[in-house]
Amino acid sequence: MICEICGKNSARRKQVDRSYGKRENLMIIENIPVIKCSACGESYMTAETLHEIERIKLQRQSFAVKRNIPVADFC
Ligand SMILES: [Zn+2]
């Protein structure tokens, strides 16, 4: 593949796992395609991939469950 950064034919597609958010909002997305170039050492995601990640994050929010935590008054 042609690298979008340096233009050399040294880019390869590989799959990575990434985590987003933290604590109860932590989400791990597996097998995200990342372009890695051995000539310039850059690794990047295509606009299409970034768009897809945003879609997955939004979808997950709509499925999120809110939990009620009991609150005690100390008096
Ligand atoms: Zn490159």
mmCIF file of C-alpha atoms and ligand atoms in Angstrom:
data_model
loop_
_atom_site.group_PDB
_atom_site.id
_atom_site.type_symbol
_atom_site.label_atom_id
_atom_site.label_comp_id
_atom_site.label_asym_id
_atom_site.label_seq_id
_atom_site.Cartn_x
_atom_site.Cartn_y
_atom_site.Cartn_z
ATOM 1 C CA MET A 1 0.000 0.000 0.000
ATOM 2 C CA ILE A 2 1.049 3.596 -0.582
ATOM 3 C CA CYS A 3 1.686 5.484 2.659
ATOM 4 C CA GLU A 4 -0.422 8.631 2.992
ATOM 5 C CA ILE A 5 2.322 10.330 5.023
ATOM 6 C CA CYS A 6 5.512 9.738 3.022
ATOM 7 C CA GLY A 7 4.127 8.360 -0.254
ATOM 8 C CA LYS A 8 6.333 5.254 -0.279
ATOM 9 C CA ASN A 9 5.001 1.805 -0.999
ATOM 10 C CA SER A 10 5.829 0.523 2.505
ATOM 11 C CA ALA A 11 2.485 0.738 4.248
ATOM 12 C CA ARG A 12 0.747 -2.335 5.605
ATOM 13 C CA ARG A 13 -2.646 -2.777 7.156
ATOM 14 C CA LYS A 14 -2.763 -4.414 10.567
ATOM 15 C CA GLN A 15 -5.383 -4.972 13.235
ATOM 16 C CA VAL A 16 -5.080 -3.487 16.709
ATOM 17 C CA ASP A 17 -7.145 -3.280 19.886
ATOM 18 C CA ARG A 18 -7.796 0.152 21.379
ATOM 19 C CA SER A 19 -9.508 1.255 24.583
ATOM 20 C CA TYR A 20 -11.634 4.391 24.824
ATOM 21 C CA GLY A 21 -12.913 6.281 27.859
ATOM 22 C CA LYS A 22 -12.260 5.249 31.453
ATOM 23 C CA ARG A 23 -13.869 3.578 34.477
ATOM 24 C CA GLU A 24 -17.514 2.734 33.773
ATOM 25 C CA ASN A 25 -17.258 4.306 30.331
ATOM 26 C CA LEU A 26 -14.303 2.159 29.367
ATOM 27 C CA MET A 27 -14.786 0.400 26.095
ATOM 28 C CA ILE A 28 -12.402 -1.741 24.122
ATOM 29 C CA ILE A 29 -12.751 -1.985 20.380
ATOM 30 C CA GLU A 30 -10.925 -4.925 18.861
ATOM 31 C CA ASN A 31 -9.522 -5.477 15.393
ATOM 32 C CA ILE A 32 -9.383 -1.835 14.334
ATOM 33 C CA PRO A 33 -7.557 -1.599 10.995
ATOM 34 C CA VAL A 34 -4.472 0.605 11.291
ATOM 35 C CA ILE A 35 -2.090 1.481 8.463
ATOM 36 C CA LYS A 36 1.518 1.106 9.543
ATOM 37 C CA CYS A 37 4.395 2.321 7.404
ATOM 38 C CA SER A 38 7.850 0.772 7.767
ATOM 39 C CA ALA A 39 9.533 3.594 5.802
ATOM 40 C CA CYS A 40 8.504 6.585 7.948
ATOM 41 C CA GLY A 41 7.347 4.660 11.032
ATOM 42 C CA GLU A 42 3.948 6.329 11.081
ATOM 43 C CA SER A 43 0.776 4.486 11.935
ATOM 44 C CA TYR A 44 -2.605 5.992 11.262
ATOM 45 C CA MET A 45 -6.254 5.210 10.723
ATOM 46 C CA THR A 46 -8.190 6.165 7.645
ATOM 47 C CA ALA A 47 -11.023 8.718 7.893
ATOM 48 C CA GLU A 48 -13.433 5.875 7.254
ATOM 49 C CA THR A 49 -12.089 3.920 10.229
ATOM 50 C CA LEU A 50 -12.273 6.969 12.538
ATOM 51 C CA HIS A 51 -15.845 7.523 11.436
ATOM 52 C CA GLU A 52 -16.713 3.906 12.204
ATOM 53 C CA ILE A 53 -15.167 4.200 15.696
ATOM 54 C CA GLU A 54 -17.345 7.246 16.418
ATOM 55 C CA ARG A 55 -20.391 5.298 15.279
ATOM 56 C CA ILE A 56 -19.553 2.360 17.565
ATOM 57 C CA LYS A 57 -19.031 4.729 20.539
ATOM 58 C CA LEU A 58 -22.399 6.437 19.962
ATOM 59 C CA GLN A 59 -24.166 3.134 19.566
ATOM 60 C CA ARG A 60 -22.711 1.893 22.816
ATOM 61 C CA GLN A 61 -23.975 5.009 24.669
ATOM 62 C CA SER A 62 -27.536 4.313 23.579
ATOM 63 C CA PHE A 63 -27.285 0.823 25.089
ATOM 64 C CA ALA A 64 -25.762 2.012 28.359
ATOM 65 C CA VAL A 65 -27.591 1.111 31.555
ATOM 66 C CA LYS A 66 -27.967 3.653 34.353
ATOM 67 C CA ARG A 67 -27.688 2.226 37.876
ATOM 68 C CA ASN A 68 -29.221 3.718 40.996
ATOM 69 C CA ILE A 69 -26.934 3.873 43.997
ATOM 70 C CA PRO A 70 -28.591 3.929 47.490
ATOM 71 C CA VAL A 71 -27.674 7.058 49.475
ATOM 72 C CA ALA A 72 -27.831 6.971 53.283
ATOM 73 C CA ASP A 73 -28.254 10.088 55.435
ATOM 74 C CA PHE A 74 -25.994 9.978 58.532
ATOM 75 C CA CYS A 75 -28.126 11.611 61.234
HETATM 76 ZN ZN ZN B 1 5.299 6.335 5.331
#
